[in-house]
Short mmCIF file of C-alpha atoms in Angstrom, two decimals:
data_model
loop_
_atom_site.label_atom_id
_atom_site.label_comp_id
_atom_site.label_asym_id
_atom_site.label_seq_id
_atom_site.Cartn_x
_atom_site.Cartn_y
_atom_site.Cartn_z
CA UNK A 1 184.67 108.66 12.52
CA UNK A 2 181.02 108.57 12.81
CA UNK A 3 179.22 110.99 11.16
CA UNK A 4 176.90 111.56 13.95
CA UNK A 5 179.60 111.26 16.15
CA UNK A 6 181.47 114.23 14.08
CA UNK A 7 178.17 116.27 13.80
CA UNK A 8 177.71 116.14 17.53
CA UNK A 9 180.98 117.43 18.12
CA UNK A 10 181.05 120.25 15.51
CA UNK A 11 177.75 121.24 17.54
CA UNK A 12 180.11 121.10 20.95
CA UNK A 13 182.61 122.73 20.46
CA UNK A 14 180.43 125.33 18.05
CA UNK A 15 178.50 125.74 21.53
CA UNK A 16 181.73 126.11 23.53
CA UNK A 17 182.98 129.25 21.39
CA UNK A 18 179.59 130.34 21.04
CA UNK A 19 179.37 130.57 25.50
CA UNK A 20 183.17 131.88 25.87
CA UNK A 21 181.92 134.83 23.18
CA UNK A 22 179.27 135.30 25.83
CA UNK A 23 181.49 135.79 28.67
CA UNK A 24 184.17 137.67 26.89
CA UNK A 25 182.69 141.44 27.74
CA UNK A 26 182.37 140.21 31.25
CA UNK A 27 185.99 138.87 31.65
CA UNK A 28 187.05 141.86 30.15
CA UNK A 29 185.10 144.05 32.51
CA UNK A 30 185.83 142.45 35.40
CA UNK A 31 189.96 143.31 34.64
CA UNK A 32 188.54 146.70 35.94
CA UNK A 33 186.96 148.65 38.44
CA UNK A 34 184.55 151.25 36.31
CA UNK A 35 183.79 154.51 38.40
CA UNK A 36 181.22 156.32 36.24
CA UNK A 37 182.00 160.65 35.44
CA UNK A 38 178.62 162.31 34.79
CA UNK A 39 179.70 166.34 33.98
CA UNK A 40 178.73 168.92 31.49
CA UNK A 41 180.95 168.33 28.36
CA UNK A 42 179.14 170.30 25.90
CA UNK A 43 177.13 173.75 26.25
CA UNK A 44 178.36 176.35 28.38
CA UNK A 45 179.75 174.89 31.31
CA UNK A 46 181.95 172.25 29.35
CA UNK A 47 185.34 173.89 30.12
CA UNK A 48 184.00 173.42 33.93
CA UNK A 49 183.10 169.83 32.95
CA UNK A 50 186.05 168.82 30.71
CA UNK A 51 188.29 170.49 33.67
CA UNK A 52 186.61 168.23 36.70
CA UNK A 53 186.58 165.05 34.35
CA UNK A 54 191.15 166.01 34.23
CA UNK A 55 191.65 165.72 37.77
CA UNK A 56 189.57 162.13 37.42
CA UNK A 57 191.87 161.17 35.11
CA UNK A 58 194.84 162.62 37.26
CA UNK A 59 193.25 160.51 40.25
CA UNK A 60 192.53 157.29 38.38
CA UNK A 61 196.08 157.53 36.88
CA UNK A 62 198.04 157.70 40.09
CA UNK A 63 195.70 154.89 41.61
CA UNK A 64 196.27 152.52 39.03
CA UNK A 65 200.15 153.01 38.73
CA UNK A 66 200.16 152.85 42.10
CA UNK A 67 198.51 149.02 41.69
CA UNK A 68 195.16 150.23 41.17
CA UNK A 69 192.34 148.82 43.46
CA UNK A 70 191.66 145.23 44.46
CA UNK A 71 194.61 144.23 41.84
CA UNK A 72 192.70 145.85 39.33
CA UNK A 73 193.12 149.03 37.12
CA UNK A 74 190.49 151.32 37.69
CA UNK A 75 188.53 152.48 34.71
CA UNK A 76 186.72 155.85 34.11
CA UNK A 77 183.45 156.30 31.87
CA UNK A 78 182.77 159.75 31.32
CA UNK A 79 179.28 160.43 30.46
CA UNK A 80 178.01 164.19 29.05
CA UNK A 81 175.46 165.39 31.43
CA UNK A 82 175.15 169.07 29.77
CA UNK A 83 174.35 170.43 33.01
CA UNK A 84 170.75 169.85 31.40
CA UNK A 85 167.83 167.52 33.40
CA UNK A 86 166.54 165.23 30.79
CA UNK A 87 170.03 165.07 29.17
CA UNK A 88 171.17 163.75 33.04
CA UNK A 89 168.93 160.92 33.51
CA UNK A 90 170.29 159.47 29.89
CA UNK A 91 173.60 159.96 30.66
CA UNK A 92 172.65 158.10 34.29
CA UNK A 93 171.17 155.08 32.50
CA UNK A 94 174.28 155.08 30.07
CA UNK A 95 176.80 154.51 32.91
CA UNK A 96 174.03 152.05 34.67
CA UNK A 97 174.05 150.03 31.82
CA UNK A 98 177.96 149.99 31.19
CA UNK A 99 178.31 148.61 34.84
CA UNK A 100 179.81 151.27 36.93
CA UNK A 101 180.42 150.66 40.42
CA UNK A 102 180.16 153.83 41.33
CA UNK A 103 179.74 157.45 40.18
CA UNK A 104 182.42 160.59 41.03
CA UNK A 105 181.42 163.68 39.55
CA UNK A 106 178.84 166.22 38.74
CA UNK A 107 178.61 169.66 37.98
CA UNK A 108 175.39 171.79 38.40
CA UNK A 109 172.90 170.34 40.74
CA UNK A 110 170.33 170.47 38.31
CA UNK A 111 171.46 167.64 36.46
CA UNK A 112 173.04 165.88 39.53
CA UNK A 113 169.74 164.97 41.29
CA UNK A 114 167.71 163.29 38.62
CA UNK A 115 171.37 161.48 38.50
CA UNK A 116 171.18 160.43 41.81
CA UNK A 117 167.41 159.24 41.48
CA UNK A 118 168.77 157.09 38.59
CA UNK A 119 171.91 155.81 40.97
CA UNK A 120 169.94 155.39 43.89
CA UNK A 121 167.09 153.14 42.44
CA UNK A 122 170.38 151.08 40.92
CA UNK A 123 172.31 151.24 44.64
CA UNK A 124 174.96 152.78 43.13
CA UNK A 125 176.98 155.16 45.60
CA UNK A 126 177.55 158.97 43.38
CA UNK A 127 180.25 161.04 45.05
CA UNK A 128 179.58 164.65 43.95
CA UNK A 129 182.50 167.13 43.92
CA UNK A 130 180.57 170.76 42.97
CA UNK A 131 176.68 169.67 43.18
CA UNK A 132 176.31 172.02 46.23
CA UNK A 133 172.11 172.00 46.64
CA UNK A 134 171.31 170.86 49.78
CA UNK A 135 168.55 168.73 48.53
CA UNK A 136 171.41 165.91 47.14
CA UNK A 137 171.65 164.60 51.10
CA UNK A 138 168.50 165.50 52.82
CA UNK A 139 166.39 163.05 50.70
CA UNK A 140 167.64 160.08 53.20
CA UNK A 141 169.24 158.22 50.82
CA UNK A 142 172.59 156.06 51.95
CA UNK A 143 174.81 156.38 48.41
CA UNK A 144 175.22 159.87 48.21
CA UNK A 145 178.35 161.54 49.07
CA UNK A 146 180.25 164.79 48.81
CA UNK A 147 183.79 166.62 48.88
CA UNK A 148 182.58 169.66 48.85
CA UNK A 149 179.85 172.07 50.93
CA UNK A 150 176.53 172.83 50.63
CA UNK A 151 174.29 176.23 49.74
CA UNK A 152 173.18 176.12 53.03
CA UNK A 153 176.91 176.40 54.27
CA UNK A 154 177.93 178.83 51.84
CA UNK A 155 174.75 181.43 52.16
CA UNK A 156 175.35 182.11 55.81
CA UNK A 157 178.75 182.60 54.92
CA UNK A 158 178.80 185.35 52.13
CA UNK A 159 175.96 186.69 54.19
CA UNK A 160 178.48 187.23 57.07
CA UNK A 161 181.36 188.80 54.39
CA UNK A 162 178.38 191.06 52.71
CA UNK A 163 177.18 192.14 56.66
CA UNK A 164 180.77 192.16 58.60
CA UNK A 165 183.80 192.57 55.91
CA UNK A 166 181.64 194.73 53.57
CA UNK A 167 179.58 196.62 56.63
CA UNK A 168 176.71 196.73 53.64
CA UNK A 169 173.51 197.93 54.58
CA UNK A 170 171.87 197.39 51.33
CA UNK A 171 172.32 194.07 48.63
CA UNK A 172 171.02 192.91 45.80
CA UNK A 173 170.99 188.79 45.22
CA UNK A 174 170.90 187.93 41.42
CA UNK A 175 170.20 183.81 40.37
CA UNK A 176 169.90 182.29 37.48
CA UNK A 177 166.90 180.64 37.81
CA UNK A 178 168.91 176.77 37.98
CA UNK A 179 168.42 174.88 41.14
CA UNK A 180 172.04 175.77 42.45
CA UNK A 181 171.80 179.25 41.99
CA UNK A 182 168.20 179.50 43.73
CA UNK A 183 169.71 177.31 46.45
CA UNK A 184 172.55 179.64 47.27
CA UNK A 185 170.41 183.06 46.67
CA UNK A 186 167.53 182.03 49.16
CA UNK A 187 170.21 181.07 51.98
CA UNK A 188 171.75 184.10 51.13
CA UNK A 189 168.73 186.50 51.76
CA UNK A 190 167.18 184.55 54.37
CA UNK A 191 170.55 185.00 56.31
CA UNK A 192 171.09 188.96 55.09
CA UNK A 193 167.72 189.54 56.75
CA UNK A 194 168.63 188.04 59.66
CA UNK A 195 171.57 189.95 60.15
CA UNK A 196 169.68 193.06 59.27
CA UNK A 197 171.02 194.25 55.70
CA UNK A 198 167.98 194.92 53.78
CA UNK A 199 167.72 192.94 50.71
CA UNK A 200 165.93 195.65 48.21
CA UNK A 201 166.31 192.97 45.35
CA UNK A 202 166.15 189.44 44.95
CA UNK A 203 165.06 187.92 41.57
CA UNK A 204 166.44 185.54 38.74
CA UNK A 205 167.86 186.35 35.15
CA UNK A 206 167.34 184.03 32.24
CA UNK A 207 170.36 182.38 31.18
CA UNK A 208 171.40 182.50 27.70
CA UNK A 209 170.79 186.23 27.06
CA UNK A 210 173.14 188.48 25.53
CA UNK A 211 171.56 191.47 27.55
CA UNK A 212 171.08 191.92 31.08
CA UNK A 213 171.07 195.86 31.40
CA UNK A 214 167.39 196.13 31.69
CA UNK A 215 168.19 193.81 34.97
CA UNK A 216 171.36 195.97 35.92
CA UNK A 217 169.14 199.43 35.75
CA UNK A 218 166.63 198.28 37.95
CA UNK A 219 169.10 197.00 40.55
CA UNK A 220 170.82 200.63 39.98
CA UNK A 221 167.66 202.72 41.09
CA UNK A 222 167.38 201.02 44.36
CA UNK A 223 171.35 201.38 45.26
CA UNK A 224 172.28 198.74 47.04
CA UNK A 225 175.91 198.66 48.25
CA UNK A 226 176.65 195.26 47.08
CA UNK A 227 175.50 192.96 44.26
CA UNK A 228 175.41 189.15 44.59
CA UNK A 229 175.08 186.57 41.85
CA UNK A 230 174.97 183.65 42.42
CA UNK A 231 174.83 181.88 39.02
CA UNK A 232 177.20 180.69 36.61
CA UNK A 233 180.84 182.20 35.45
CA UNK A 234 179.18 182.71 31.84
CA UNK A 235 176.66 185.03 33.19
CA UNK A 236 178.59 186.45 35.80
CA UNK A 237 181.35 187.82 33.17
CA UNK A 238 178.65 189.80 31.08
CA UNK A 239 176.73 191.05 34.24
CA UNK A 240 179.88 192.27 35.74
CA UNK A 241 181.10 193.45 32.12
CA UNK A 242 177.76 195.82 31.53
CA UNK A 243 177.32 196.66 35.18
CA UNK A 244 180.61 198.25 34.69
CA UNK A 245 179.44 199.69 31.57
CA UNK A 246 176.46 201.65 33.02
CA UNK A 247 178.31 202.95 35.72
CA UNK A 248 177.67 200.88 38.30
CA UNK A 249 180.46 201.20 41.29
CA UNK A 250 179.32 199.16 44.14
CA UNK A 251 181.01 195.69 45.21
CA UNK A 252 180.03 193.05 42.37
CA UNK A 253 180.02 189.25 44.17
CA UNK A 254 179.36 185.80 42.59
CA UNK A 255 179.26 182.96 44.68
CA UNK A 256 181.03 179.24 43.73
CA UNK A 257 179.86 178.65 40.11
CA UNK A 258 181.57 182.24 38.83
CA UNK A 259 184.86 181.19 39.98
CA UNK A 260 186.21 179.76 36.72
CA UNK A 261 189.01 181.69 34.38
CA UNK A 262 186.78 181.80 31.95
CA UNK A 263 184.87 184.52 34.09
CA UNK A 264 187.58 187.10 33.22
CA UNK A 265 187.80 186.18 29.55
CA UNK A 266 184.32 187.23 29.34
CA UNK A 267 184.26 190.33 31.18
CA UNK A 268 187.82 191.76 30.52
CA UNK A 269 189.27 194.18 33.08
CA UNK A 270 185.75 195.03 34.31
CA UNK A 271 186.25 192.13 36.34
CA UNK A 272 188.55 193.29 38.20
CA UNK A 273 187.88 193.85 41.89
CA UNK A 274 185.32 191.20 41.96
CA UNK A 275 184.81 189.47 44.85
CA UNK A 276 184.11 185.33 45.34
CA UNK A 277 183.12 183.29 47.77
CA UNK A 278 184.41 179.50 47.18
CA UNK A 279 185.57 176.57 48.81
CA UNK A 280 189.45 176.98 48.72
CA UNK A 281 190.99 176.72 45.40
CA UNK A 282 193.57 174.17 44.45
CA UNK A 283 196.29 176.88 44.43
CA UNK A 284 195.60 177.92 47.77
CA UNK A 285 195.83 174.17 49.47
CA UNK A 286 198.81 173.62 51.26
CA UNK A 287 198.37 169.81 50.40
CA UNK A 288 196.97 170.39 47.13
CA UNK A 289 200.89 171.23 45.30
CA UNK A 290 201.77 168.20 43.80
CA UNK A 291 198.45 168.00 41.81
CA UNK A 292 198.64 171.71 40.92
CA UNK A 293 202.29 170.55 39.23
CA UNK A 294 200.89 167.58 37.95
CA UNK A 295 197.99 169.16 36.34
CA UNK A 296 199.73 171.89 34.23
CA UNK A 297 202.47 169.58 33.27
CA UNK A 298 199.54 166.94 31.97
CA UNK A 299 196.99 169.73 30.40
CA UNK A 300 199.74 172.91 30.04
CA UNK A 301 197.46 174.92 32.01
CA UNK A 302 196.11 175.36 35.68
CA UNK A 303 192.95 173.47 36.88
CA UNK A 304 189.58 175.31 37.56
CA UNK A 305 187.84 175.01 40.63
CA UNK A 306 186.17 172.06 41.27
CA UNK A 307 189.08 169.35 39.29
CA UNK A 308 190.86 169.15 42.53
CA UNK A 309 187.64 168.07 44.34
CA UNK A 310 186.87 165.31 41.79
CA UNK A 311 190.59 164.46 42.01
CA UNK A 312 189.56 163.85 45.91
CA UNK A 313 186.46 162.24 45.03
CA UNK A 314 188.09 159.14 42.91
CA UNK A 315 190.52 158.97 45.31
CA UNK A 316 188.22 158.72 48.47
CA UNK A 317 185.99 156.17 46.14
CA UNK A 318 189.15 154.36 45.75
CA UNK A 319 189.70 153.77 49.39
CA UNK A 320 186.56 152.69 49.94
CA UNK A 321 186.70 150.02 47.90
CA UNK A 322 190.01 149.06 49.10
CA UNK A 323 188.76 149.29 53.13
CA UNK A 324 185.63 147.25 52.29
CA UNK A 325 187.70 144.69 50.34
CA UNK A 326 185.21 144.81 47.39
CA UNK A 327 183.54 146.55 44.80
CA UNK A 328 179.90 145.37 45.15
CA UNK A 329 178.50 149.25 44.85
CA UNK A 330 176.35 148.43 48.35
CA UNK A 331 179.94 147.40 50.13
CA UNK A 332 181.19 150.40 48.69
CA UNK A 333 178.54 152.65 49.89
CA UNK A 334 178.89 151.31 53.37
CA UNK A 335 183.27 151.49 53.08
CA UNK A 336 182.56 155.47 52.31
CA UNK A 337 180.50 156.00 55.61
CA UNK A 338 182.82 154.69 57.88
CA UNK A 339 185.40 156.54 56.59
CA UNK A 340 186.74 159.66 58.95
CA UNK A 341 190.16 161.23 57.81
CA UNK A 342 190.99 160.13 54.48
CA UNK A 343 193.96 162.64 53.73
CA UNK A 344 192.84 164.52 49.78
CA UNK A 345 194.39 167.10 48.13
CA UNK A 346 191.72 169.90 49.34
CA UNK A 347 192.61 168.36 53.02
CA UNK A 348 191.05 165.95 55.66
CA UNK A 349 187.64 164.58 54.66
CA UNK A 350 185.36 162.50 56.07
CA UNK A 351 181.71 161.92 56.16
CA UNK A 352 178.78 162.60 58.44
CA UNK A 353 175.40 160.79 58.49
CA UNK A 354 174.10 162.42 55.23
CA UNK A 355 177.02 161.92 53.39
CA UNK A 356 178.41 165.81 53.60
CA UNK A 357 182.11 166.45 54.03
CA UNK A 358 181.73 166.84 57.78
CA UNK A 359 184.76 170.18 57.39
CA UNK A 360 183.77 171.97 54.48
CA UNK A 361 185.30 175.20 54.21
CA UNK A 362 185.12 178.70 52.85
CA UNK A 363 186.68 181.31 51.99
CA UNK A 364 186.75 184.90 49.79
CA UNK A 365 189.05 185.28 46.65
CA UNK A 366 188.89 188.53 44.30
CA UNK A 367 189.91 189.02 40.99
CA UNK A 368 192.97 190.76 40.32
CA UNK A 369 195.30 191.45 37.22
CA UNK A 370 193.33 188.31 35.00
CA UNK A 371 193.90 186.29 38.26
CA UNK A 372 191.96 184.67 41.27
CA UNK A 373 194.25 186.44 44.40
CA UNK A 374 193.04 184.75 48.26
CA UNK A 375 191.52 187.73 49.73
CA UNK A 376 189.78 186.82 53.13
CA UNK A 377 188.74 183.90 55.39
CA UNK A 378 186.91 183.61 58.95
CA UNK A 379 189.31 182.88 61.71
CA UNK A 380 188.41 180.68 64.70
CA UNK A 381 186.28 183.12 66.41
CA UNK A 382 184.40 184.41 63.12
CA UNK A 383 186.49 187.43 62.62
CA UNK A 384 187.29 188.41 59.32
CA UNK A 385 190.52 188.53 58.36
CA UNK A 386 193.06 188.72 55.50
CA UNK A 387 194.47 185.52 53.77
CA UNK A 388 198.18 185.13 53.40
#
């Protein structure tokens, strides 16, 4: 053989192994369908985080032994958000960068709209199962989805329980401080006053603290009939647990982000007899049993709150792909908006203009005996009444 003739072909077929090399991570990745999980999975909300990023798992797992999408297996990428900002937009880039075609998750608004910037600039479509801040779908953006309701939904609503179920003449709105919690406390007050319950305080605590009694003794002296916080469970399980302590007897509230178990872990049996308002809970959706047995035979334990709307979140980003016959993240964007009455776990969902769950619903649990009992809903006509 020629030597040039041999060199030439060394250099060939060197060249040929050297361009299939190349395209190896890219056959591999396109074997599956990545859907990207931004939640908290360290700090204090991780058990809220680790818990949402389950029922993906649950979701995914189902699709894909079902088939999976497109003839593909789907494939989750978690991604720790921390519930933290600047720790948000890295964990954005990371699943931008590891080729997600879309996003289901999120956990505290805070750290889900810098997310979205980062998803939206990419055209990647983010379908948020507990980011509840009204600001996630009025920025006119057309990837941005959610399975759950917003502060502005949820204010009115524990305003009407405080003003109707309560008869309170007098509350108190604590927040955090975080963008969720802020969210939910204005609506709250705004819609108090309308109603005509005077609001003698509104202000924020500092998360973190180990101490909120100075807070609680204020609040005291002005004797309101009903507190409402509207922050986090960690907080809400040592407010509760010292307002208790002082001798504080009115109604304690928290809105959506107090109603995980780890709330009455915290706070013990002063806990008891508080009051929540939340979208419905996984164990009280008629459609939602066979994930509730699924779950605690998978993680030997119940879910939290929000796992069964991230459960409904892959699945409802798994349709979309499937109606739109690809999963380009633009053609997947455009698949979720048409859909109307995909059939989830936490019920019938569908999406209007914005991207909100066009039926979100509310309703009132209270804590009872170390457990989340229903307690009341609004019927048809607004009425108040007990849940079954």
């Amino acid at each position: 053989m020629n030597p040039q003739n041999n060199g030439a072909l060394h250099t060939t077929l060197a060249l040929t192994l050297f361009s299939l090399a190349a395209l190896a991570p890219g056959l591999a990745q396109a074997q599956t369908v990545k859907i990207g999980v931004p939640v908290p999975l360290s700090g204090s909300s991780a058990a809220a985080g680790t818990d949402i990023l389950n029922g993906a798992k649950l979701a995914a797992a189902k699709i894909n032994a079902a088939g999976g999408v497109l003839g593909k297996q789907i494939e989750l990428v978690p991604e720790d958000d921390a519930c933290d900002a600047q720790t948000a937009v890295q964990a954005a880039q990371k699943l931008v960068d590891a080729g997600v075609v879309a996003v289901a998750g999120g956990y505290c608004s805070s750290a889900a709209l810098p997310e979205l910037t980062a998803f939206h600039r990419a055209g990647i479509p983010y379908v948020l199962d507990a980011s509840t801040n009204p600001k996630l779908t009025e920025m006119g953006y057309d990837n941005v989805f959610r399975t759950i309701g917003r502060d502005d939904e949820q204010g009115p609503f524990a305003a009407s329980f405080i003003k109707n179920s309560l008869h309170a003449k007098r509350a108190a709105v604590i927040d955090d401080n975080t963008t969720y919690a802020k969210g939910l406390a204005q609506n709250t007050v705004e819609s108090l006053k309308k109603m005509g319950v005077d609001v003698v305080y509104a202000d924020s605590i500092t998360p973190g603290q180990m101490d909120y009694s100075p807070t609680l003794t204020k609040v005291s002296s002005l004797k309101p009939d009903v507190i409402y916080y509207t922050g986090y469970f960690s907080e809400a399980g040592l407010l509760v647990k010292e307002a208790r302590q002082v001798g504080l007897k009115m109604t304690f509230m928290g809105g959506d982000g107090t109603n995980d178990p780890t709330l009455m872990k915290t706070a013990g049996p002063a806990a008891d007899g508080m009051i929540i308002t939340t979208a419905p809970l996984a164990q009280f959706l008629p459609g939602a049993h066979d994930y509730l047995d699924q779950y605690n035979k998978s993680y030997g334990q119940g879910p939290g709150p929000y796992s069964v709307y991230e459960y409904d979140a892959v699945g409802v980003t798994a349709k979309a792909i499937a109606d739109g016959k690809s999963a380009k993240p633009a053609d997947i964007s455009a698949a979720l908006h048409k859909i109307t009455d995909y059939q989830g776990a936490t019920g019938t969902i569908g999406f209007n203009p914005k991207g909100d769950r066009s039926r979100a619903v509310y309703i009132t649990v209270v804590v009872h005996n170390d457990q989340f009992e229903p307690y009341q809903r609004q019927d048809a006509s607004g009425k108040w009444v007990a849940m079954k």
